[in-house]
XYZ file of C-alpha atoms in Angstrom:
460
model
C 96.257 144.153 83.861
C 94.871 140.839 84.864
C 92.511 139.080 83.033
C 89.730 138.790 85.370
C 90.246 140.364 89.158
C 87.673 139.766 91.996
C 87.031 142.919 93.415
C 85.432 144.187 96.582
C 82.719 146.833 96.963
C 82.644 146.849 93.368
C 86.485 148.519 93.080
C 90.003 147.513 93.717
C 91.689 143.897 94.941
C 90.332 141.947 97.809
C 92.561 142.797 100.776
C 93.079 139.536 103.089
C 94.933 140.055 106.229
C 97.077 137.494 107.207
C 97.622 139.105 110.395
C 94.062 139.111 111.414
C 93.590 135.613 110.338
C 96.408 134.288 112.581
C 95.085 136.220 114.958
C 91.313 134.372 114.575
C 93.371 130.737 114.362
C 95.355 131.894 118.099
C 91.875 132.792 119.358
C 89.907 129.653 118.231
C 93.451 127.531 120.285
C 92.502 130.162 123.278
C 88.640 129.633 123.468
C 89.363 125.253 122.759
C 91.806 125.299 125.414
C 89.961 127.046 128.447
C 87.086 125.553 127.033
C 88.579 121.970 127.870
C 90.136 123.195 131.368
C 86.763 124.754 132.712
C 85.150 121.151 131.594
C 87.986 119.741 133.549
C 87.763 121.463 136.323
C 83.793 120.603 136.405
C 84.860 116.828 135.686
C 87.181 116.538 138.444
C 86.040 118.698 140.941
C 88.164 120.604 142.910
C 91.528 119.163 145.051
C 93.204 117.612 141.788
C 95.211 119.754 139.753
C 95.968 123.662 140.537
C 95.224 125.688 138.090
C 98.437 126.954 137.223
C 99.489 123.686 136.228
C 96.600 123.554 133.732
C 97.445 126.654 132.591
C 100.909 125.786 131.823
C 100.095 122.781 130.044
C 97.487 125.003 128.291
C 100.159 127.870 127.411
C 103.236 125.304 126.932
C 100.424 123.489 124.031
C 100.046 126.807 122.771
C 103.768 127.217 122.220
C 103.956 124.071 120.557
C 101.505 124.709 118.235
C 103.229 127.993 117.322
C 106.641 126.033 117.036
C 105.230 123.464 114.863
C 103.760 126.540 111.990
C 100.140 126.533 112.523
C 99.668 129.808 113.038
C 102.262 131.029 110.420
C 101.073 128.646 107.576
C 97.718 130.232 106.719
C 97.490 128.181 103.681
C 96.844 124.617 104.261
C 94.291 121.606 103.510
C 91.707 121.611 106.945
C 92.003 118.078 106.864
C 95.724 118.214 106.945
C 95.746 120.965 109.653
C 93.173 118.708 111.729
C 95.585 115.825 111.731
C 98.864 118.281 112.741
C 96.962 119.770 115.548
C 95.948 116.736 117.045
C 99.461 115.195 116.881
C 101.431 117.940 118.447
C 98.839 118.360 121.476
C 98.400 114.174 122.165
C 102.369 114.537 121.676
C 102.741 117.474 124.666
C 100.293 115.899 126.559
C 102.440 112.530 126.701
C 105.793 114.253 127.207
C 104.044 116.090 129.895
C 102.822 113.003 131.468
C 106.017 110.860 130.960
C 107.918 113.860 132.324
C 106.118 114.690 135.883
C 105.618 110.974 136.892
C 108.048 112.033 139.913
C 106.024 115.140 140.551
C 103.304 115.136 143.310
C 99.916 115.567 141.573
C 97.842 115.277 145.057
C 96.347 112.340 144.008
C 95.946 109.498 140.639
C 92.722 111.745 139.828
C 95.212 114.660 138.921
C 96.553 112.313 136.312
C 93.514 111.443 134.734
C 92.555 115.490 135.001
C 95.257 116.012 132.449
C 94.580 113.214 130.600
C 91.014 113.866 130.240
C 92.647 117.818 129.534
C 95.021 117.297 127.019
C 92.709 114.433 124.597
C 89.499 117.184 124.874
C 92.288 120.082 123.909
C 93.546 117.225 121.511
C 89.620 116.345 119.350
C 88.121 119.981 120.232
C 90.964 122.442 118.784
C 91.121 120.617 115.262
C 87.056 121.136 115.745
C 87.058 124.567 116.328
C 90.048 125.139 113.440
C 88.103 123.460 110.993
C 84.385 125.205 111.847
C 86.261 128.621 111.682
C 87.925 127.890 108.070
C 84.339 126.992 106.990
C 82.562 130.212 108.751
C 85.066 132.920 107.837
C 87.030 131.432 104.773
C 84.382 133.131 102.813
C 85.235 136.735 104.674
C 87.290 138.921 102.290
C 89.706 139.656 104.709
C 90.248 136.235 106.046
C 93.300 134.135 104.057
C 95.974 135.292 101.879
C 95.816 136.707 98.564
C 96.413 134.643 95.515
C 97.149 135.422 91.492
C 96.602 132.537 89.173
C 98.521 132.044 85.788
C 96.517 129.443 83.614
C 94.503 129.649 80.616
C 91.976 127.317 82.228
C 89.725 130.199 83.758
C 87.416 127.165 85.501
C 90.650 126.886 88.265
C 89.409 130.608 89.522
C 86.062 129.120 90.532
C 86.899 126.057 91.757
C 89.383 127.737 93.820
C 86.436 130.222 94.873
C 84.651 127.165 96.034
C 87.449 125.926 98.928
C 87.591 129.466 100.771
C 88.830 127.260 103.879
C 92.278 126.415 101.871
C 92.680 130.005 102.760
C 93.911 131.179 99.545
C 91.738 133.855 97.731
C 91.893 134.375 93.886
C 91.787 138.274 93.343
C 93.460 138.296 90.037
C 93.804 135.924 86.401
C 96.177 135.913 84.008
C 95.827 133.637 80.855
C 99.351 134.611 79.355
C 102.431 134.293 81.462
C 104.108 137.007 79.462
C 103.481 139.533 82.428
C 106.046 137.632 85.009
C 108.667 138.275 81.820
C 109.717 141.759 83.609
C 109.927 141.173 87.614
C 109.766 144.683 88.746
C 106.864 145.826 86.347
C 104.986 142.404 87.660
C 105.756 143.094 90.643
C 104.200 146.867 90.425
C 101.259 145.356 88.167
C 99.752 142.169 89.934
C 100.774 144.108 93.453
C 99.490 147.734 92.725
C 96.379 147.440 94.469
C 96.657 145.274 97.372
C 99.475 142.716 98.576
C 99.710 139.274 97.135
C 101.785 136.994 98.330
C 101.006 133.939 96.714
C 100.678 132.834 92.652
C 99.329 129.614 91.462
C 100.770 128.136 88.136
C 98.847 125.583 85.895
C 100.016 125.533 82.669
C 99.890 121.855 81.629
C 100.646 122.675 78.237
C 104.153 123.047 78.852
C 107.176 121.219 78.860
C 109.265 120.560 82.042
C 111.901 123.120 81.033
C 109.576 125.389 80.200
C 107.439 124.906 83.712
C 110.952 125.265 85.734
C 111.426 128.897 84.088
C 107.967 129.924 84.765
C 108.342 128.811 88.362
C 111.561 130.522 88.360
C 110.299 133.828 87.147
C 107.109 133.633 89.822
C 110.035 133.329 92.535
C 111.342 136.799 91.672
C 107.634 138.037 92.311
C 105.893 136.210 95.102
C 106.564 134.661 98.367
C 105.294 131.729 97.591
C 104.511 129.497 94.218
C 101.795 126.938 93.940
C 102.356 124.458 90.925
C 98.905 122.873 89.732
C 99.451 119.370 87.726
C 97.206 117.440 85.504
C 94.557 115.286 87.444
C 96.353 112.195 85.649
C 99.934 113.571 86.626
C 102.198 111.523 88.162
C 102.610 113.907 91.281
C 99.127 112.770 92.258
C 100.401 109.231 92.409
C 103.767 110.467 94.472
C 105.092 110.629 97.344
C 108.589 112.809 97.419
C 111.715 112.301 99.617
C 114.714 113.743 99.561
C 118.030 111.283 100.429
C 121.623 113.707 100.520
C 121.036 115.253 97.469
C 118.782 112.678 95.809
C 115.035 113.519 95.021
C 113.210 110.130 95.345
C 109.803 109.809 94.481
C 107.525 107.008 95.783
C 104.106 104.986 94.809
C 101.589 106.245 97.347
C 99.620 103.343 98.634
C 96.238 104.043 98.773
C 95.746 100.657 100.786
C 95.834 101.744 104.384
C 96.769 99.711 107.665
C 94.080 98.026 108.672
C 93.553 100.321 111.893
C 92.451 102.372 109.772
C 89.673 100.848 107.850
C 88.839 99.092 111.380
C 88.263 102.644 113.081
C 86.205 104.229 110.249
C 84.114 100.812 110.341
C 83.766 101.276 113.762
C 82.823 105.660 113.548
C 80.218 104.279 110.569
C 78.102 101.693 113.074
C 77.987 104.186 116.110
C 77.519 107.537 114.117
C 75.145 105.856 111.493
C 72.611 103.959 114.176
C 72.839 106.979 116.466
C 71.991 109.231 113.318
C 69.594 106.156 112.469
C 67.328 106.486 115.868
C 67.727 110.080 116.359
C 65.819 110.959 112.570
C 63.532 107.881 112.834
C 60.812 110.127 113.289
C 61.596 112.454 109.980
C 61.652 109.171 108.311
C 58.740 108.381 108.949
C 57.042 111.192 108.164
C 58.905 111.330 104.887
C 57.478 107.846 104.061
C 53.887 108.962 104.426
C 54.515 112.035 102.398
C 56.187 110.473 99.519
C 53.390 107.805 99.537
C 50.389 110.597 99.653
C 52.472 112.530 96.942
C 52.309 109.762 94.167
C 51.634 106.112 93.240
C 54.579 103.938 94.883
C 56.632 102.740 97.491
C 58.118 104.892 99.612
C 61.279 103.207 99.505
C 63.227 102.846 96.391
C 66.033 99.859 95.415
C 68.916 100.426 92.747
C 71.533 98.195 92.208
C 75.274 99.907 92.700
C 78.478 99.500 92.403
C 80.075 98.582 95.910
C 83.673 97.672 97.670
C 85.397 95.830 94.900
C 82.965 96.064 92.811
C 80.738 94.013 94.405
C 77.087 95.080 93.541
C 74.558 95.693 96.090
C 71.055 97.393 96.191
C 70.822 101.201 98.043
C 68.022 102.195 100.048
C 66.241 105.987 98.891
C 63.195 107.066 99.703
C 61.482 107.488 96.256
C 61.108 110.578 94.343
C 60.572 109.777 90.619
C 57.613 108.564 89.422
C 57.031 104.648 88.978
C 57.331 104.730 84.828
C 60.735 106.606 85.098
C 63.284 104.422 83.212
C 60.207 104.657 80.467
C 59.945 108.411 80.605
C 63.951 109.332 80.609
C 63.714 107.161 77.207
C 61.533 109.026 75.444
C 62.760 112.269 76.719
C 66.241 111.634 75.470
C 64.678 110.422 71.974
C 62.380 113.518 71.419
C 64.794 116.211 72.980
C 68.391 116.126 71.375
C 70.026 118.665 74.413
C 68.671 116.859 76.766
C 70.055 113.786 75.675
C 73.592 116.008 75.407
C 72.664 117.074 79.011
C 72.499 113.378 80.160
C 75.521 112.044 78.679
C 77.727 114.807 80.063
C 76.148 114.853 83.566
C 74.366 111.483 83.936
C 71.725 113.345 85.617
C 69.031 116.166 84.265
C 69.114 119.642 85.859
C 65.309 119.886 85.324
C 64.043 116.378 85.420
C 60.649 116.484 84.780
C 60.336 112.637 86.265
C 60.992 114.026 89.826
C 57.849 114.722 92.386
C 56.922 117.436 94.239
C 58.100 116.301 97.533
C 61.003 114.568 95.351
C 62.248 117.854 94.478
C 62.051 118.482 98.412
C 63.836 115.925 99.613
C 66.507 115.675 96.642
C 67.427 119.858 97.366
C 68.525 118.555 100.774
C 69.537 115.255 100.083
C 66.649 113.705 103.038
C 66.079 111.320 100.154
C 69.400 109.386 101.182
C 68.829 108.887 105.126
C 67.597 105.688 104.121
C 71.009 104.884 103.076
C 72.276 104.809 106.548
C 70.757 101.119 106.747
C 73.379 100.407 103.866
C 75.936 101.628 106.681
C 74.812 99.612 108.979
C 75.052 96.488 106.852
C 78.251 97.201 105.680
C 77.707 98.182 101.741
C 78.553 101.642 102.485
C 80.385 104.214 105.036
C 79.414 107.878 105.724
C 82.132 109.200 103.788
C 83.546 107.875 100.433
C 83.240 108.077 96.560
C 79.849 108.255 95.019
C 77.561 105.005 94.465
C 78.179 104.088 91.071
C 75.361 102.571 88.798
C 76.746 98.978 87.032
C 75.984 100.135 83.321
C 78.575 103.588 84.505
C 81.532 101.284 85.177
C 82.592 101.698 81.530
C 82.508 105.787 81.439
C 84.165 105.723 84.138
C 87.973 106.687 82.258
C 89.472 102.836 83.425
C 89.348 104.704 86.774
C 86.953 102.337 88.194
C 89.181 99.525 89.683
C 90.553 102.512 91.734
C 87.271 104.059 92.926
C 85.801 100.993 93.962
C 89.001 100.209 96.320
C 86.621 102.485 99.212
C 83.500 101.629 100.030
C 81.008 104.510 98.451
C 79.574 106.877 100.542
C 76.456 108.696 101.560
C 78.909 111.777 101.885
C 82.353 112.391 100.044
C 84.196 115.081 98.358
C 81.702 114.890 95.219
C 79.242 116.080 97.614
C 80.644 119.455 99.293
C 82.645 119.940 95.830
C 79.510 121.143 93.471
C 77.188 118.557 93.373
C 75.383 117.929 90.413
C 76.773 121.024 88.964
C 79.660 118.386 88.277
C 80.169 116.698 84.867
C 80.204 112.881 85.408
C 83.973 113.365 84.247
C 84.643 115.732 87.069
C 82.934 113.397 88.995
C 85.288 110.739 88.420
C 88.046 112.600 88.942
C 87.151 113.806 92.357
C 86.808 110.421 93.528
C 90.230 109.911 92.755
C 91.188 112.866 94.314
C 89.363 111.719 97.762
C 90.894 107.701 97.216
C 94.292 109.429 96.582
C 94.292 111.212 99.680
C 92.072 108.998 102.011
C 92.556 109.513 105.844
C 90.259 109.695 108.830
C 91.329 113.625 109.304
C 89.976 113.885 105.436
C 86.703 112.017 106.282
C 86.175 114.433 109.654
C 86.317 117.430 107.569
C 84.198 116.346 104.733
C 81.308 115.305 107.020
C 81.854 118.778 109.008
C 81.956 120.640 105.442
C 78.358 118.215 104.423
C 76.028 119.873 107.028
C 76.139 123.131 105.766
C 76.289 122.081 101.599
C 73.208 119.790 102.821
C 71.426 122.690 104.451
C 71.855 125.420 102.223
C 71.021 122.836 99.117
C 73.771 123.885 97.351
C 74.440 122.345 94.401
C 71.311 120.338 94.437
C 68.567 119.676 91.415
């Protein structure tokens, strides 16, 4: 018997259905697609392309995606399945293009009708992919079914936390012992529900002993997730294989400089049309933190920016004005709070917060102000969290690292647990999100913000 098993209904395993779930990625493809080729067809009016030519460029991008595993690999970082998506359809879309050049489209407007098809299908199916992992990840029956073998039971929460991976921990064992016998494994981890996947993280082992674990799971499941040490090489990786020789590469986490030119570019348009559009809430913000207490509205702190260049971020207030003096004397006077701090570099009660502090913290309104930081360059939308100077030396020598991105308002720290982080885990996310920087990442993370902003989750 396992450990720990999530039930449903208060009785048996959680039963996902893969089949159902393919079936909900093939529908959100469907709805994209004639989504894009009605808005086409209301773009272009009518005399350009025939609609069966739209709908064989829709059907043939279907295909495509089916031929390159989307809908068969269920399991599968959003961010990564963003970036796949968009490739194969801009990829049709330009064989299609390149291929009917001799072909008679009526006139150079049916061109730019599948142009205009085929880069909507390309930005709006990643969309729709990534808005359905977030709405239904959580549904019991949406993913595929997951055992976990590690004695660190905090991997069966934090794997609760990303339902959109689509892998759902129903069952926890601390001992591998019970993969030692493959058919009675098989009959106990399976006996109430199919699982198809296991995921191993036993750090404490050796290499020799990790490949006979791994070779054990093999007899049991379909498919075997290993789980290294944050620190572990493999984060650092990449792995290629040359005849029979397993090479394994530095990843740069420099990128091109396309890259960092287009994100610069998304953070001035998205953060001065975000800018004008909640001018107003600002406002009204600023009068309500000034009625509330004693103050300005806005508040400065120095931080730790690109490089580790310092600069001052922009929040409206919500302490009060003596708070540096107040946090001193709690921390003398109250022994686990002063435990509290030091693990989390933040107090879960902090009784130096306002009442329209506590407000605006819970759904993080207190940091609009930090869009102006955007604008100027000190920040970006997405990126690691805004370190304070005097943090750079807890920060595990991981801070030459961080500080290669530019922080952000938003980042994986944020949609990951908040302040229900340790300032360890903390640091260690951020090198999660610089290890594996990318625009598709950045998409996803703001897309995965709104609804960890609206629900407060997380939050003080």
């Amino acid at each position: 018997m396992p450990d720990y098993r999530q039930g449903m209904s208060g009785s048996g395993l959680v039963t996902t259905s893969p089949l159902w779930t393919r079936l909900s990625l093939l529908a959100a493809d469907l709805f994209s697609g004639l989504t894009v080729v009605g808005l086409s067809y209301l773009w272009a009016g009518p005399g350009t392309i025939s609609a069966s030519k739209l709908l064989f460029f829709f059907v043939l991008t279907v295909i495509g995606i089916a031929c390159g595993g989307m809908y068969n690999k269920i399991v599968v970082h959003p961010a990564m399945e963003m970036k796949r998506i968009f490739v194969i359809i801009c990829s049709i879309t330009f064989v299609l293009l390149a291929g009917t050049l001799s072909v008679n489209f009526s006139t150079i407007d049916g061109y730019r009708q599948l142009v205009f098809t085929g880069i909507g299908f390309a930005f709006l199916a990643p969309t729709i992919r990534a808005t359905l992992r977030l709405s239904l990840g959580r549904s019991a029956w949406w993913g595929e079914s997951c055992a976990i073998i590690t004695r660190d039971k905090e991997i069966f929460e934090t794997l609760k936390r990303v339902p959109e991976l689509g892998l759902k921990p129903v069952a926890l064992y601390t001992e591998d012992n019970v993969l030692n016998d493959a058919d009675n494994a098989h009959a106990s981890i399976t006996q109430n529900g199919k699982i198809s996947y296991v995921l191993l993280s036993r750090p404490e082992l050796d290499l020799d002993e990790m490949t006979d674990l791994r070779r054990k799971a093999r007899r049991v499941f379909r498919e075997v997730i290993m789980v290294p040490n944050p620190s572990s090489h493999t984060q650092w990786t990449t792995q290629t294989v040359h005849d029979a020789l397993l090479v394994y590469g530095v990843r740069r986490t420099e990128t091109w400089f396309v890259g960092p030119l287009l994100k610069r570019i998304f953070d001035l348009v998205v953060a001065t049309a975000t800018l004008l559009a909640t001018l107003p809430i600002m406002v009204i913000i600023a009068i309500l933190v000034r009625l509330d207490s004693k103050g300005a509205c806005i508040f400065r702190q120095e931080r730790l920016g690109h490089y580790g260049k310092t600069f001052n971020v922009f929040k409206f207030r919500t302490m009060a004005l003596d708070a540096e003096a107040r946090l001193a004397e709690l921390l003398e006077s109250d022994a686990g709070l002063k435990k509290e701090y030091e693990t989390f570099h933040k107090l879960r009660y902090d009784p130096r917060i306002t009442n329209v502090g506590r407000v605006l913290r819970r759904f993080s309104l207190d940091e609009l102000p930090q869009l102006v930081n955007v604008i100027m360059g000190d920040m970006s939308l997405v990126g690691p969290r805004a370190y304070m100077p005097q943090e750079r030396t807890d920060m595990l020598n991981l801070d030459d690292e961080i500080l290669r991105e530019k922080p952000g308002i938003s980042g994986l720290w944020q949609v990951s647990g908040r302040n229900r982080l340790s300032f360890e885990e903390r640091v260690w996310t951020d090198v999660t999100y610089n290890r594996n920087v990318s625009v598709w990442m950045d998409l996803f993370l703001l897309m995965k913000t709104v609804p960890v902003v609206l629900s407060g989750d997380g939050a003080n």
